[in-house]
Each structure stands twice: as C-alpha cells, then as structure tokens.
PDB file of C-alpha atoms in Angstrom:
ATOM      1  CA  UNK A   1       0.000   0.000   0.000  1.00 94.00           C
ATOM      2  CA  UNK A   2       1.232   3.619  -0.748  1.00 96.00           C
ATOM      3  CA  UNK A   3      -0.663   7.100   0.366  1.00 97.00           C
ATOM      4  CA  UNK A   4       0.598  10.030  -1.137  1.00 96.00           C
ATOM      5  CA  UNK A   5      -0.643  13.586   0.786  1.00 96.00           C
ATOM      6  CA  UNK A   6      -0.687  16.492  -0.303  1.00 97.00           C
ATOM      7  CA  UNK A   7      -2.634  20.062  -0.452  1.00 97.00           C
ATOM      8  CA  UNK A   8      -0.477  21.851   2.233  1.00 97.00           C
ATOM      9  CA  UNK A   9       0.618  25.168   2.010  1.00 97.00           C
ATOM     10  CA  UNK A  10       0.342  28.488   3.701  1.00 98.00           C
ATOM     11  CA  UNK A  11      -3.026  30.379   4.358  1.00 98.00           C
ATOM     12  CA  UNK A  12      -4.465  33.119   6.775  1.00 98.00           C
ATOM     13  CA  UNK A  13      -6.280  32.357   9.823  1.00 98.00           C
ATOM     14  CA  UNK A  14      -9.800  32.218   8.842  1.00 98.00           C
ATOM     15  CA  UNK A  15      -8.830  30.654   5.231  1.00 98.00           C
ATOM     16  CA  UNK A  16      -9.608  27.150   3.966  1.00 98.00           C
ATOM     17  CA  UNK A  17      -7.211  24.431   2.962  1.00 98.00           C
ATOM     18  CA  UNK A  18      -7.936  21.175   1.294  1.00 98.00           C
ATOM     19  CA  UNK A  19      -5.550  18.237   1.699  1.00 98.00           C
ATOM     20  CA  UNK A  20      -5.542  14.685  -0.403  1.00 98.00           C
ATOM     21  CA  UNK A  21      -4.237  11.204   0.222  1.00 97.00           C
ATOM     22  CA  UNK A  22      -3.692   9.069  -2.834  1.00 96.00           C
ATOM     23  CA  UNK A  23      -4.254   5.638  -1.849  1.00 95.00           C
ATOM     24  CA  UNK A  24      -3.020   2.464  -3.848  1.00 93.00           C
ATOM     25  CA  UNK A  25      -2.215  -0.970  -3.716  1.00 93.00           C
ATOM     26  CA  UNK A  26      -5.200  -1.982  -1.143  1.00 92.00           C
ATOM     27  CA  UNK A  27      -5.270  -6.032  -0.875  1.00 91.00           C
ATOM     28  CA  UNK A  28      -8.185  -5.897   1.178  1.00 92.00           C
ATOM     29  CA  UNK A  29     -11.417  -4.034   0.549  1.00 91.00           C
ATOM     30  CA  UNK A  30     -11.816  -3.111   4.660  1.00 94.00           C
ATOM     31  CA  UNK A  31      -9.109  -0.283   5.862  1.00 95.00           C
ATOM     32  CA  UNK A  32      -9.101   2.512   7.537  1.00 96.00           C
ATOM     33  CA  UNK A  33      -7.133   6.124   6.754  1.00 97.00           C
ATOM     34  CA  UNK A  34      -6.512   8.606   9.134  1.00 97.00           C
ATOM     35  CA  UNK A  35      -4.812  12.228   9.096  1.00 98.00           C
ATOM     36  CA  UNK A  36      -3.035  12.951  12.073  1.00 98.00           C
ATOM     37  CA  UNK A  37      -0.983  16.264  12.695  1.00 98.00           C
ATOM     38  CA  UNK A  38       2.193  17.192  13.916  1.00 97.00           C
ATOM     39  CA  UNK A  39       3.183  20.884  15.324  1.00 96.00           C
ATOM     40  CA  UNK A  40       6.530  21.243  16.159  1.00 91.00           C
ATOM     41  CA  UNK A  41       7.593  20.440  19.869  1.00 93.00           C
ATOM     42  CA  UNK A  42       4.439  18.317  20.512  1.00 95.00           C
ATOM     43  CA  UNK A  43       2.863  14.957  20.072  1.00 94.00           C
ATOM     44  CA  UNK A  44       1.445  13.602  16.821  1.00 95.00           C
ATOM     45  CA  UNK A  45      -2.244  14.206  17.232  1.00 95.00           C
ATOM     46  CA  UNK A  46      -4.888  12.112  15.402  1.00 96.00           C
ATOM     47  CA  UNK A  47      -7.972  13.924  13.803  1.00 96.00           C
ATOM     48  CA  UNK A  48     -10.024  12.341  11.912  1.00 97.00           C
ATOM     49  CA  UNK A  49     -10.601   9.447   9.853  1.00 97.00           C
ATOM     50  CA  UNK A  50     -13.225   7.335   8.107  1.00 96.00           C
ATOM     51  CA  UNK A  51     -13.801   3.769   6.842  1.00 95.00           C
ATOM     52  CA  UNK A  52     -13.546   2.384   3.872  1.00 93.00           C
ATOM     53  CA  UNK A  53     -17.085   2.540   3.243  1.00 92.00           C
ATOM     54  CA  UNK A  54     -17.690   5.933   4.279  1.00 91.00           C
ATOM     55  CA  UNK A  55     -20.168   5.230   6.850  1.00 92.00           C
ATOM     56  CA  UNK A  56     -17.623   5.618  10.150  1.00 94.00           C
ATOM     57  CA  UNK A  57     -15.903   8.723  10.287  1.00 96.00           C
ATOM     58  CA  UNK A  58     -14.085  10.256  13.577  1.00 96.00           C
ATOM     59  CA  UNK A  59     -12.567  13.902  14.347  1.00 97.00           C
ATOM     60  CA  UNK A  60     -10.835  15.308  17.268  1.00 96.00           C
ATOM     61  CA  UNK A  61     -12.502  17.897  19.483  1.00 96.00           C
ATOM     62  CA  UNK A  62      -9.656  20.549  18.132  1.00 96.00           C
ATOM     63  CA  UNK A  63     -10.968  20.523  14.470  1.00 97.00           C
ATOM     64  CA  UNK A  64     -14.877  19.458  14.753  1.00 97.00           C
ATOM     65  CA  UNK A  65     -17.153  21.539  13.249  1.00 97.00           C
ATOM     66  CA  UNK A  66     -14.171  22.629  11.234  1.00 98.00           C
ATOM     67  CA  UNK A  67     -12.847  20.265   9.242  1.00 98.00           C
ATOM     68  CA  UNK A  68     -14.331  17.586   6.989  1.00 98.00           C
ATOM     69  CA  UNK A  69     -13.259  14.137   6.202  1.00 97.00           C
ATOM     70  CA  UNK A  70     -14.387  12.946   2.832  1.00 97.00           C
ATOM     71  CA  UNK A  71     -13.835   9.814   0.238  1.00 95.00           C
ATOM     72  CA  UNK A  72     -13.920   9.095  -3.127  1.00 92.00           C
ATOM     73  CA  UNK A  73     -14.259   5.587  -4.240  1.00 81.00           C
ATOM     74  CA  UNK A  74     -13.570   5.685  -7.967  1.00 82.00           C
ATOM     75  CA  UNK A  75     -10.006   7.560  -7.279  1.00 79.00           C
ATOM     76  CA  UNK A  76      -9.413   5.763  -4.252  1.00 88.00           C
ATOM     77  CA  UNK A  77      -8.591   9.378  -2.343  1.00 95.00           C
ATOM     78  CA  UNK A  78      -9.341  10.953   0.982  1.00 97.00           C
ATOM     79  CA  UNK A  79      -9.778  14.665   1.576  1.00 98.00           C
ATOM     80  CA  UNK A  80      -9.864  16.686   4.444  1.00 98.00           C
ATOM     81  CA  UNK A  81     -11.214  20.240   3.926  1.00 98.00           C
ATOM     82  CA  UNK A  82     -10.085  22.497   6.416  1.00 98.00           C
ATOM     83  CA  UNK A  83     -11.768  25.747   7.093  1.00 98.00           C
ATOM     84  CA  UNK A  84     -11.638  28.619   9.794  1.00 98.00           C
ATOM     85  CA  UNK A  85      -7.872  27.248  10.105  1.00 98.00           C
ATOM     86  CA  UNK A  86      -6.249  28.731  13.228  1.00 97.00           C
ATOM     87  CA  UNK A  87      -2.365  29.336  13.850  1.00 97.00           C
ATOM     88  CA  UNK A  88      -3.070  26.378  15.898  1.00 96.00           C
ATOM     89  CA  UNK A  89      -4.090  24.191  12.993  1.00 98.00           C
ATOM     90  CA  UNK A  90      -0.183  25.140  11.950  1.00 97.00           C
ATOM     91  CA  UNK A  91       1.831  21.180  11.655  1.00 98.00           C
ATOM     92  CA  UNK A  92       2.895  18.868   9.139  1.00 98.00           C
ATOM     93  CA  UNK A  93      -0.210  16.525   8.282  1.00 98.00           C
ATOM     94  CA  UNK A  94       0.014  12.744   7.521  1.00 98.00           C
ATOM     95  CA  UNK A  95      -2.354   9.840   6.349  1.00 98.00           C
ATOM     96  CA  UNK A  96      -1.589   6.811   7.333  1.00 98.00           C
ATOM     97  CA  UNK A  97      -3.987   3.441   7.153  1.00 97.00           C
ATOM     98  CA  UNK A  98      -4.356   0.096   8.372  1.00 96.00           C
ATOM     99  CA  UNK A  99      -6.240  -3.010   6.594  1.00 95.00           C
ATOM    100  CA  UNK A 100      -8.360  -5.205   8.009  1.00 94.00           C
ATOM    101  CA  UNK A 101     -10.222  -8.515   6.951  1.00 91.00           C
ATOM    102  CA  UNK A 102     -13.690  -6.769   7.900  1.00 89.00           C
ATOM    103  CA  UNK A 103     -15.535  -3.817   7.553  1.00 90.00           C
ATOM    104  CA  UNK A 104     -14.605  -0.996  10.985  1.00 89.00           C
ATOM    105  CA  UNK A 105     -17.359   0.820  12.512  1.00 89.00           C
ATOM    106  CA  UNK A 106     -16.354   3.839  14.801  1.00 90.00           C
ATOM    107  CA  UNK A 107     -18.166   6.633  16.621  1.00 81.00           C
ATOM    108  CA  UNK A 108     -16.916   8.868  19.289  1.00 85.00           C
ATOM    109  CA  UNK A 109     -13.485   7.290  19.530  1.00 87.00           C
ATOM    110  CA  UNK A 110     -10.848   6.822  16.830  1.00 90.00           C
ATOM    111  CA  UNK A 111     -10.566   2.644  15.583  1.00 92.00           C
ATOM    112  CA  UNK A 112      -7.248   2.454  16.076  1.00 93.00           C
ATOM    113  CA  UNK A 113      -3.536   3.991  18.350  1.00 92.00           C
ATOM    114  CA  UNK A 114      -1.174   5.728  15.920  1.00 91.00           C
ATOM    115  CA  UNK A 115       1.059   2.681  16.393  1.00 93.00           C
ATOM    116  CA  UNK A 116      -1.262   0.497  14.690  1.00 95.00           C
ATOM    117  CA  UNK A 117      -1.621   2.122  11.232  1.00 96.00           C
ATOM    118  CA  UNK A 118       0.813   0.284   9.234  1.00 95.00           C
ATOM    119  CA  UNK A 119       1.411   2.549   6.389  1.00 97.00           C
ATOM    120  CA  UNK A 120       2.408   6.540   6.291  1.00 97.00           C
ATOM    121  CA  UNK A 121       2.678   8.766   4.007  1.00 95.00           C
ATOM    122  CA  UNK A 122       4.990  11.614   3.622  1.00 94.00           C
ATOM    123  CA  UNK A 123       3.233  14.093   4.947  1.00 94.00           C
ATOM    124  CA  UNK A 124       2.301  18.098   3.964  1.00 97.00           C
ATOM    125  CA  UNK A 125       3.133  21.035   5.885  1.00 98.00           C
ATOM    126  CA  UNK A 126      -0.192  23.504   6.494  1.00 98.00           C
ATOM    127  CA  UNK A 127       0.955  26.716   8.106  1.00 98.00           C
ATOM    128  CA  UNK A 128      -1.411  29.153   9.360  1.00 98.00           C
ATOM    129  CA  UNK A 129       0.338  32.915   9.951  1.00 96.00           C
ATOM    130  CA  UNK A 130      -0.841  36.025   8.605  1.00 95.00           C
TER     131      UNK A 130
END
C-alpha cells in the first residue's frame, strides 16, 4: 500500500485548505485512513478518519465543526477540507492506514492507536500565519 498527501501550504487564519491522500495498492477491501498532525515540539495528534465505506468517520474535538473528512471511491482518495484554520491548525499533516479482513465501525473514539496504522505517508506542511 502507498498514500501520497498532499494540499499543504500556507493560508491566513480564517482561510480554507484542502488536503488529499492518494491511496493504492489496497489487498483488502476493509481499511481505515486517518490524518493525524504534527506541530513542532508536541505529540502527533490524530484527527479524523473514516472507513472504507464511508459510513464511520471520527474527528478530534480541536478541528470538529471545522474540518471535513471525505472519500472518493472511484479515485481511491481521501480529503480533508479544512476551514476557519487557526495558527493552531499550523503542523505537518500525515495519512496513514491500516487493513483489516472486515468492515470498521467507529463513533466517538478513533478505531485504532497511531502505532497500529501500518502505512504513512509523507506528509504536507499547512501553516497558518498572517
């Protein structure tokens, strides 16, 4: 499997950002991808994810109401559109994802630890400065 993000850059507090992972080589049709975030000098931080079906989809309490995890099936991607970004939003942003051999359900909690995703990918910067 390989996940390719991207969609960083630099925008004003208030502004919008929307950020892609490229997903490929899938063996099973049941996975998981998450974003989690990075700021310099603290822990990675997940904040959302979703199912492979769509139906489950988690965020933190930091970006709800804010940002918006999304899926599209035929191009195998996953957005997350970002808007009323905050200086705090400012950190390098990764997908990562784990496979499974059935379909995940989640609510109010995220499926899975950070350690338990099995691929990453590179990760985008998003900085948020005026």
């Amino acid at each position: 499997v390989q996940l390719q993000a991207s969609g960083g850059g630099l925008v004003q507090p208030g502004g919008s950002l929307r950020l892609s992972c490229a997903a490929s080589g899938f063996t099973s049709n049941y996975y998981v991808i998450a974003w989690f975030r990075q700021a310099p000098g603290k822990e990675r931080e997940a904040i959302s994810c979703i199912s492979s079906s769509g139906a489950s989809t988690y965020y933190a309490d930091s970006v709800k109401g804010r940002f918006t995890i999304s899926k599209d099936n035929y191009q195998n991607t996953v957005y997350l559109q970002m808007n009323s970004l905050k200086p705090e939003d400012t950190a390098v942003y990764y997908c990562a994802t784990k496979q499974s051999d059935f379909q995940v359900s989640f609510g109010p909690w995220p499926p899975y630890t950070s350690h338990e995703y099995e691929v990453w990918g590179q990760g985008t910067l998003v900085t948020v400065s005026s």
